[in-house]
PDB file of C-alpha atoms in Angstrom:
ATOM      1  CA  MET L 208      82.041 109.536 126.349  1.00  0.00           C
ATOM      2  CA  ARG L 209      82.264 111.898 123.411  1.00  0.00           C
ATOM      3  CA  LEU L 210      80.656 110.782 120.183  1.00  0.00           C
ATOM      4  CA  MET L 211      83.089 109.799 117.466  1.00  0.00           C
ATOM      5  CA  LEU L 212      82.493 108.206 114.076  1.00  0.00           C
ATOM      6  CA  VAL L 213      83.305 104.516 114.253  1.00  0.00           C
ATOM      7  CA  PHE L 214      85.433 104.614 111.119  1.00  0.00           C
ATOM      8  CA  LEU L 215      87.406 107.598 112.203  1.00  0.00           C
ATOM      9  CA  PHE L 216      90.517 106.597 113.994  1.00  0.00           C
ATOM     10  CA  LEU L 217      93.383 106.718 114.986  1.00  0.00           C
ATOM     11  CA  PHE L 218      96.703 107.077 116.575  1.00  0.00           C
ATOM     12  CA  ALA L 219      99.665 107.500 119.125  1.00  0.00           C
ATOM     13  CA  VAL L 220     101.749 110.661 119.062  1.00  0.00           C
ATOM     14  CA  ASN L 221     104.307 110.076 116.357  1.00  0.00           C
ATOM     15  CA  TYR L 222     106.529 112.681 114.805  1.00  0.00           C
ATOM     16  CA  VAL L 223     108.489 110.252 112.644  1.00  0.00           C
ATOM     17  CA  HIS L 224     106.489 111.609 109.724  1.00  0.00           C
ATOM     18  CA  ALA L 225     106.277 115.381 109.982  1.00  0.00           C
ATOM     19  CA  GLY L 226     102.610 115.458 109.010  1.00  0.00           C
ATOM     20  CA  THR L 227     101.377 112.664 111.275  1.00  0.00           C
ATOM     21  CA  PHE L 228     100.273 113.490 114.808  1.00  0.00           C
ATOM     22  CA  TYR L 229      98.730 110.155 115.824  1.00  0.00           C
ATOM     23  CA  ASN L 230      99.360 106.755 114.307  1.00  0.00           C
ATOM     24  CA  ASP L 231      97.827 104.306 116.780  1.00  0.00           C
ATOM     25  CA  PRO L 232      95.346 102.015 114.999  1.00  0.00           C
ATOM     26  CA  ALA L 233      93.462 101.355 118.259  1.00  0.00           C
ATOM     27  CA  GLY L 234      92.450 105.025 118.481  1.00  0.00           C
ATOM     28  CA  ARG L 235      93.187 105.452 122.181  1.00  0.00           C
ATOM     29  CA  GLU L 236      95.698 108.261 121.790  1.00  0.00           C
ATOM     30  CA  PHE L 237      93.498 110.258 119.448  1.00  0.00           C
ATOM     31  CA  ASN L 238      90.659 110.222 121.959  1.00  0.00           C
ATOM     32  CA  ALA L 239      93.050 110.985 124.809  1.00  0.00           C
ATOM     33  CA  ALA L 240      94.384 114.012 122.912  1.00  0.00           C
ATOM     34  CA  TYR L 241      91.200 115.930 123.679  1.00  0.00           C
ATOM     35  CA  ASP L 242      92.037 115.796 127.378  1.00  0.00           C
ATOM     36  CA  ARG L 243      94.900 118.224 126.723  1.00  0.00           C
ATOM     37  CA  PHE L 244      92.503 120.981 125.730  1.00  0.00           C
ATOM     38  CA  SER L 245      89.810 123.124 127.251  1.00  0.00           C
ATOM     39  CA  GLU L 246      86.996 124.327 125.012  1.00  0.00           C
ATOM     40  CA  ASP L 247      88.667 127.715 124.564  1.00  0.00           C
ATOM     41  CA  SER L 248      92.126 126.327 123.841  1.00  0.00           C
ATOM     42  CA  LEU L 249      90.845 123.801 121.299  1.00  0.00           C
ATOM     43  CA  LYS L 250      88.916 126.494 119.438  1.00  0.00           C
ATOM     44  CA  ASP L 251      91.874 128.884 119.435  1.00  0.00           C
ATOM     45  CA  LEU L 252      93.312 128.121 116.018  1.00  0.00           C
ATOM     46  CA  SER L 253      96.576 129.963 116.430  1.00  0.00           C
ATOM     47  CA  GLY L 254     100.000 128.897 117.578  1.00  0.00           C
ATOM     48  CA  ASP L 255     102.432 126.241 116.439  1.00  0.00           C
ATOM     49  CA  ASP L 256      99.985 123.350 116.832  1.00  0.00           C
ATOM     50  CA  LYS L 257      97.012 124.999 115.133  1.00  0.00           C
ATOM     51  CA  HIS L 258      96.882 122.318 112.439  1.00  0.00           C
ATOM     52  CA  LEU L 259      96.520 119.621 115.077  1.00  0.00           C
ATOM     53  CA  ARG L 260      93.635 121.566 116.599  1.00  0.00           C
ATOM     54  CA  GLN L 261      92.068 122.037 113.173  1.00  0.00           C
ATOM     55  CA  CYS L 262      92.055 118.266 112.770  1.00  0.00           C
ATOM     56  CA  LEU L 263      90.715 117.539 116.256  1.00  0.00           C
ATOM     57  CA  LEU L 264      88.054 120.238 116.052  1.00  0.00           C
ATOM     58  CA  GLY L 265      87.078 119.213 112.538  1.00  0.00           C
ATOM     59  CA  VAL L 266      86.365 115.697 113.770  1.00  0.00           C
ATOM     60  CA  LEU L 267      84.113 117.046 116.535  1.00  0.00           C
ATOM     61  CA  TYR L 268      82.061 119.077 114.065  1.00  0.00           C
ATOM     62  CA  VAL L 269      81.236 115.903 112.100  1.00  0.00           C
ATOM     63  CA  ASN L 270      78.924 114.671 114.866  1.00  0.00           C
ATOM     64  CA  GLY L 271      78.892 117.471 117.419  1.00  0.00           C
ATOM     65  CA  ASP L 272      80.183 117.202 120.970  1.00  0.00           C
ATOM     66  CA  GLN L 273      78.589 118.384 124.198  1.00  0.00           C
ATOM     67  CA  GLU L 274      81.786 118.526 126.243  1.00  0.00           C
ATOM     68  CA  PHE L 275      83.336 121.091 123.899  1.00  0.00           C
ATOM     69  CA  ASN L 276      80.020 122.805 123.156  1.00  0.00           C
ATOM     70  CA  VAL L 277      80.244 121.936 119.465  1.00  0.00           C
ATOM     71  CA  ARG L 278      77.130 121.449 117.366  1.00  0.00           C
ATOM     72  CA  LYS L 279      77.236 119.288 114.267  1.00  0.00           C
ATOM     73  CA  ASP L 280      78.340 121.483 111.394  1.00  0.00           C
ATOM     74  CA  CYS L 281      79.450 119.754 108.203  1.00  0.00           C
ATOM     75  CA  ARG L 282      80.673 122.972 106.604  1.00  0.00           C
ATOM     76  CA  LYS L 283      83.030 123.683 109.485  1.00  0.00           C
ATOM     77  CA  ALA L 284      84.077 120.043 109.725  1.00  0.00           C
ATOM     78  CA  VAL L 285      85.075 119.859 106.072  1.00  0.00           C
ATOM     79  CA  SER L 286      86.745 123.270 106.075  1.00  0.00           C
ATOM     80  CA  LEU L 287      88.895 122.509 109.125  1.00  0.00           C
ATOM     81  CA  LEU L 288      89.881 119.045 107.970  1.00  0.00           C
ATOM     82  CA  GLN L 289      90.754 120.283 104.483  1.00  0.00           C
ATOM     83  CA  LYS L 290      92.918 123.053 105.941  1.00  0.00           C
ATOM     84  CA  ALA L 291      94.700 120.520 108.130  1.00  0.00           C
ATOM     85  CA  TRP L 292      95.223 118.185 105.164  1.00  0.00           C
ATOM     86  CA  GLN L 293      96.550 121.052 103.045  1.00  0.00           C
ATOM     87  CA  ALA L 294      99.017 121.662 105.876  1.00  0.00           C
ATOM     88  CA  ASN L 295     100.148 118.024 105.494  1.00  0.00           C
ATOM     89  CA  VAL L 296      98.336 116.589 108.531  1.00  0.00           C
ATOM     90  CA  VAL L 297      98.044 112.984 107.381  1.00  0.00           C
ATOM     91  CA  ASP L 298      95.460 112.180 110.070  1.00  0.00           C
ATOM     92  CA  ALA L 299      93.071 114.670 108.457  1.00  0.00           C
ATOM     93  CA  GLY L 300      93.636 113.151 105.018  1.00  0.00           C
ATOM     94  CA  PHE L 301      92.587 109.726 106.257  1.00  0.00           C
ATOM     95  CA  THR L 302      89.505 111.180 107.917  1.00  0.00           C
ATOM     96  CA  LEU L 303      88.483 112.913 104.696  1.00  0.00           C
ATOM     97  CA  ALA L 304      89.009 109.648 102.794  1.00  0.00           C
ATOM     98  CA  THR L 305      86.504 107.872 105.051  1.00  0.00           C
ATOM     99  CA  MET L 306      84.059 110.778 104.772  1.00  0.00           C
ATOM    100  CA  TYR L 307      84.182 110.691 100.973  1.00  0.00           C
ATOM    101  CA  TYR L 308      83.775 106.931 101.012  1.00  0.00           C
ATOM    102  CA  ASP L 309      80.718 106.941 103.271  1.00  0.00           C
ATOM    103  CA  GLY L 310      79.215 110.203 102.055  1.00  0.00           C
ATOM    104  CA  VAL L 311      79.408 111.794 105.516  1.00  0.00           C
ATOM    105  CA  CYS L 312      79.343 115.608 105.346  1.00  0.00           C
ATOM    106  CA  LEU L 313      80.541 115.256 101.767  1.00  0.00           C
ATOM    107  CA  ASP L 314      79.059 113.814  98.601  1.00  0.00           C
ATOM    108  CA  LYS L 315      80.120 110.200  98.234  1.00  0.00           C
ATOM    109  CA  ASP L 316      83.103 110.155  95.893  1.00  0.00           C
ATOM    110  CA  LEU L 317      85.100 106.950  95.533  1.00  0.00           C
ATOM    111  CA  ASP L 318      87.755 108.577  93.364  1.00  0.00           C
ATOM    112  CA  LYS L 319      88.558 111.169  96.033  1.00  0.00           C
ATOM    113  CA  ALA L 320      88.385 108.548  98.776  1.00  0.00           C
ATOM    114  CA  ARG L 321      90.753 106.341  96.812  1.00  0.00           C
ATOM    115  CA  GLY L 322      93.227 109.136  96.198  1.00  0.00           C
ATOM    116  CA  LEU L 323      93.323 110.229  99.828  1.00  0.00           C
ATOM    117  CA  ALA L 324      93.533 106.663 101.120  1.00  0.00           C
ATOM    118  CA  THR L 325      96.452 105.906  98.811  1.00  0.00           C
ATOM    119  CA  ASP L 326      98.306 109.138  99.585  1.00  0.00           C
ATOM    120  CA  THR L 327      98.037 108.674 103.344  1.00  0.00           C
ATOM    121  CA  ALA L 328      98.916 104.972 103.155  1.00  0.00           C
ATOM    122  CA  GLU L 329     102.056 105.857 101.217  1.00  0.00           C
ATOM    123  CA  ASP L 330     102.810 108.406 103.945  1.00  0.00           C
ATOM    124  CA  GLY L 331     102.881 105.514 106.426  1.00  0.00           C
ATOM    125  CA  TYR L 332      99.482 106.005 108.033  1.00  0.00           C
ATOM    126  CA  ILE L 333      98.563 102.654 109.562  1.00  0.00           C
ATOM    127  CA  LEU L 334      94.781 102.926 109.279  1.00  0.00           C
ATOM    128  CA  SER L 335      95.086 103.854 105.608  1.00  0.00           C
ATOM    129  CA  GLN L 336      97.349 100.878 105.025  1.00  0.00           C
ATOM    130  CA  ARG L 337      94.827  98.607 106.731  1.00  0.00           C
ATOM    131  CA  MET L 338      92.056 100.236 104.691  1.00  0.00           C
ATOM    132  CA  LEU L 339      93.833  99.478 101.420  1.00  0.00           C
ATOM    133  CA  GLY L 340      94.738  95.966 102.500  1.00  0.00           C
ATOM    134  CA  ARG L 341      91.162  95.081 103.419  1.00  0.00           C
ATOM    135  CA  ALA L 342      89.797  96.781 100.299  1.00  0.00           C
ATOM    136  CA  TYR L 343      92.107  94.756  98.051  1.00  0.00           C
ATOM    137  CA  LEU L 344      91.180  91.673 100.067  1.00  0.00           C
ATOM    138  CA  GLY L 345      87.530  92.309  99.223  1.00  0.00           C
ATOM    139  CA  ARG L 346      86.416  92.094 102.855  1.00  0.00           C
ATOM    140  CA  SER L 347      85.487  95.733 103.430  1.00  0.00           C
ATOM    141  CA  TRP L 348      85.622  99.163 101.753  1.00  0.00           C
ATOM    142  CA  LYS L 349      83.714  97.637  98.842  1.00  0.00           C
ATOM    143  CA  GLY L 350      84.254  99.309  95.506  1.00  0.00           C
ATOM    144  CA  LEU L 351      87.344 101.190  96.596  1.00  0.00           C
ATOM    145  CA  TYR L 352      89.710  98.846  94.777  1.00  0.00           C
ATOM    146  CA  PRO L 353      89.306  95.634  92.751  1.00  0.00           C
ATOM    147  CA  LYS L 354      90.266  92.472  94.582  1.00  0.00           C
ATOM    148  CA  ASN L 355      93.999  91.852  94.355  1.00  0.00           C
ATOM    149  CA  MET L 356      95.633  89.442  96.797  1.00  0.00           C
ATOM    150  CA  GLU L 357      99.172  90.569  96.053  1.00  0.00           C
ATOM    151  CA  LYS L 358      98.325  94.173  96.889  1.00  0.00           C
ATOM    152  CA  ALA L 359      96.224  93.082  99.868  1.00  0.00           C
ATOM    153  CA  VAL L 360      99.186  91.223 101.329  1.00  0.00           C
ATOM    154  CA  PHE L 361     101.491  94.159 100.599  1.00  0.00           C
ATOM    155  CA  TRP L 362      99.387  96.739 102.463  1.00  0.00           C
ATOM    156  CA  LEU L 363      98.347  94.432 105.294  1.00  0.00           C
ATOM    157  CA  SER L 364     102.016  93.594 105.807  1.00  0.00           C
ATOM    158  CA  LYS L 365     102.877  97.295 105.963  1.00  0.00           C
ATOM    159  CA  ALA L 366     100.210  97.875 108.604  1.00  0.00           C
ATOM    160  CA  ALA L 367     101.095  94.741 110.559  1.00  0.00           C
ATOM    161  CA  ASP L 368     104.786  95.617 110.589  1.00  0.00           C
ATOM    162  CA  ALA L 369     103.833  99.038 111.963  1.00  0.00           C
ATOM    163  CA  GLY L 370     101.931  97.434 114.836  1.00  0.00           C
ATOM    164  CA  ASP L 371      98.364  96.802 113.642  1.00  0.00           C
ATOM    165  CA  ALA L 372      97.064  93.612 115.233  1.00  0.00           C
ATOM    166  CA  GLN L 373      94.007  93.445 112.957  1.00  0.00           C
ATOM    167  CA  SER L 374      96.161  93.427 109.850  1.00  0.00           C
ATOM    168  CA  ALA L 375      98.479  90.820 111.394  1.00  0.00           C
ATOM    169  CA  GLY L 376      95.457  88.622 112.088  1.00  0.00           C
ATOM    170  CA  ALA L 377      94.197  89.034 108.529  1.00  0.00           C
ATOM    171  CA  LEU L 378      97.611  88.050 107.169  1.00  0.00           C
ATOM    172  CA  SER L 379      97.678  84.961 109.368  1.00  0.00           C
ATOM    173  CA  ALA L 380      94.301  83.910 108.009  1.00  0.00           C
ATOM    174  CA  ILE L 381      95.452  84.453 104.431  1.00  0.00           C
ATOM    175  CA  TYR L 382      98.558  82.320 104.863  1.00  0.00           C
ATOM    176  CA  ARG L 383      96.703  79.675 106.866  1.00  0.00           C
ATOM    177  CA  THR L 384      94.017  79.135 104.222  1.00  0.00           C
ATOM    178  CA  GLY L 385      96.216  79.782 101.210  1.00  0.00           C
ATOM    179  CA  ILE L 386      93.378  81.636  99.478  1.00  0.00           C
ATOM    180  CA  GLY L 387      95.024  83.609  96.706  1.00  0.00           C
ATOM    181  CA  VAL L 388      98.501  82.875  98.060  1.00  0.00           C
ATOM    182  CA  ALA L 389     100.577  79.816  98.800  1.00  0.00           C
ATOM    183  CA  VAL L 390     100.176  78.364 102.292  1.00  0.00           C
ATOM    184  CA  ASP L 391     103.161  79.700 104.202  1.00  0.00           C
ATOM    185  CA  GLU L 392     103.772  78.401 107.729  1.00  0.00           C
ATOM    186  CA  LYS L 393     106.628  80.853 108.320  1.00  0.00           C
ATOM    187  CA  ASN L 394     104.497  83.888 107.529  1.00  0.00           C
ATOM    188  CA  LEU L 395     101.581  82.389 109.444  1.00  0.00           C
ATOM    189  CA  PHE L 396     103.787  82.149 112.530  1.00  0.00           C
ATOM    190  CA  ILE L 397     105.094  85.696 112.096  1.00  0.00           C
ATOM    191  CA  GLY L 398     101.562  87.020 111.744  1.00  0.00           C
ATOM    192  CA  LEU L 399     100.298  85.152 114.792  1.00  0.00           C
ATOM    193  CA  ARG L 400     103.294  86.257 116.848  1.00  0.00           C
ATOM    194  CA  SER L 401     102.766  89.886 115.861  1.00  0.00           C
ATOM    195  CA  GLN L 402      99.065  89.695 116.654  1.00  0.00           C
ATOM    196  CA  HIS L 403      99.718  88.101 120.041  1.00  0.00           C
ATOM    197  CA  PHE L 404     102.334  90.721 120.904  1.00  0.00           C
ATOM    198  CA  GLN L 405     100.006  93.571 120.007  1.00  0.00           C
ATOM    199  CA  ASN L 406      97.080  92.109 121.943  1.00  0.00           C
ATOM    200  CA  THR L 407      99.297  91.569 124.980  1.00  0.00           C
ATOM    201  CA  SER L 408     100.694  95.112 124.790  1.00  0.00           C
ATOM    202  CA  GLN L 409      97.194  96.614 124.594  1.00  0.00           C
ATOM    203  CA  THR L 410      96.097  94.877 127.791  1.00  0.00           C
ATOM    204  CA  ARG L 411      99.000  96.199 129.890  1.00  0.00           C
TER     205      ARG L 411
END
């Protein structure tokens, strides 16, 4: 199994947003995308889908990958991902946000992480929406945003509505406990139903 950063991803092929290639929060489709390419074809950064390959190859350079004969190279990783992001590949923007947050191949920079996370969340990227929701909830991504339950619910709802079971589960817990919000049995049921549907779909 190829090495991938735990926080990195991602996605099912989705051209609803022109700049988003994968938007599956479980990450299965992103990993499966590599099966479409040989080493030579992935490294050939020409053609109509070159920005997709820039993103995929950039991710490999973060850790290195034996299957594609890629050694860890932060300079190449950052360069490829930035080029993909400049070409409006939202997937690459999210990846760069996590890299800035954790200081991986880039100096840790919460302002840049925050900007990228917000931009990609507004573009409809599910993992960015979950990221913002959990950051505002104060459960993870510490220091990215101050705790704000209204904004946490807003972004978790966006992600849950787009099919993220984790965000649906977090919403259910929020409405069940009533911490920071009023206890809401209707929203609790909706969240639990969404989470159950997603978990069932993922096991098929």
